[in-house]
Short mmCIF file of C-alpha atoms in Angstrom, two decimals:
data_model
loop_
_atom_site.label_atom_id
_atom_site.label_comp_id
_atom_site.label_asym_id
_atom_site.label_seq_id
_atom_site.Cartn_x
_atom_site.Cartn_y
_atom_site.Cartn_z
CA MET I 30 3.11 5.25 -12.93
CA ALA I 31 4.39 3.08 -9.59
CA ALA I 32 7.66 1.16 -9.13
CA GLY I 33 8.11 -2.83 -9.33
CA SER I 34 5.11 -5.12 -11.33
CA TRP I 35 2.75 -6.33 -8.28
CA GLY I 36 2.37 -6.36 -5.08
CA ASN I 37 1.35 -8.92 -2.33
CA ASN I 38 1.93 -12.04 -4.26
CA GLY I 39 0.27 -10.35 -7.88
CA GLU I 40 -2.75 -9.59 -5.65
CA THR I 41 -2.46 -6.12 -6.17
CA PRO I 42 -0.93 -3.07 -7.80
CA VAL I 43 2.25 -1.44 -6.07
CA TYR I 44 1.35 2.44 -5.00
CA PHE I 45 2.74 4.92 -6.66
CA SER I 46 5.47 6.69 -6.74
CA ALA I 47 5.91 9.97 -5.03
CA TYR I 48 6.86 11.20 -8.28
CA SER I 49 3.58 10.07 -9.53
CA ARG I 50 1.60 11.55 -6.68
CA TYR I 51 3.46 15.09 -7.34
CA TRP I 52 1.97 15.34 -10.78
CA LEU I 53 -1.21 14.32 -10.41
CA GLY I 54 -1.66 16.88 -7.88
CA TRP I 55 -2.00 14.52 -4.60
CA ASP I 56 0.60 15.23 -2.98
CA GLN I 57 2.97 18.67 -2.36
CA ALA I 58 6.82 18.83 -2.09
CA ILE I 59 8.92 20.59 0.35
CA THR I 60 12.26 21.85 1.10
CA VAL I 61 14.53 20.61 3.30
CA LYS I 62 17.00 22.83 5.18
CA MET I 63 19.70 21.71 6.75
CA MET I 64 20.12 23.06 9.36
CA TYR I 65 24.31 22.23 9.96
CA LYS I 66 27.96 22.05 7.86
CA PRO I 67 28.15 18.17 5.96
CA VAL I 68 31.45 16.42 7.89
CA ILE I 69 33.74 15.86 5.71
CA ARG I 70 36.05 12.61 6.23
CA THR I 71 39.56 12.56 4.56
CA SER I 72 40.85 9.25 4.61
CA PHE I 73 45.07 9.97 5.85
#
């Protein structure tokens, strides 16, 4: 459910991923809104 195998040199398991926390109902998703237009640079 989480990325990686073991943390802290194999002493403790890694924490749940964001997707796993959302799927289990432990977290809420938010929508990020852009307040500006993105800049696209050309290589001329």
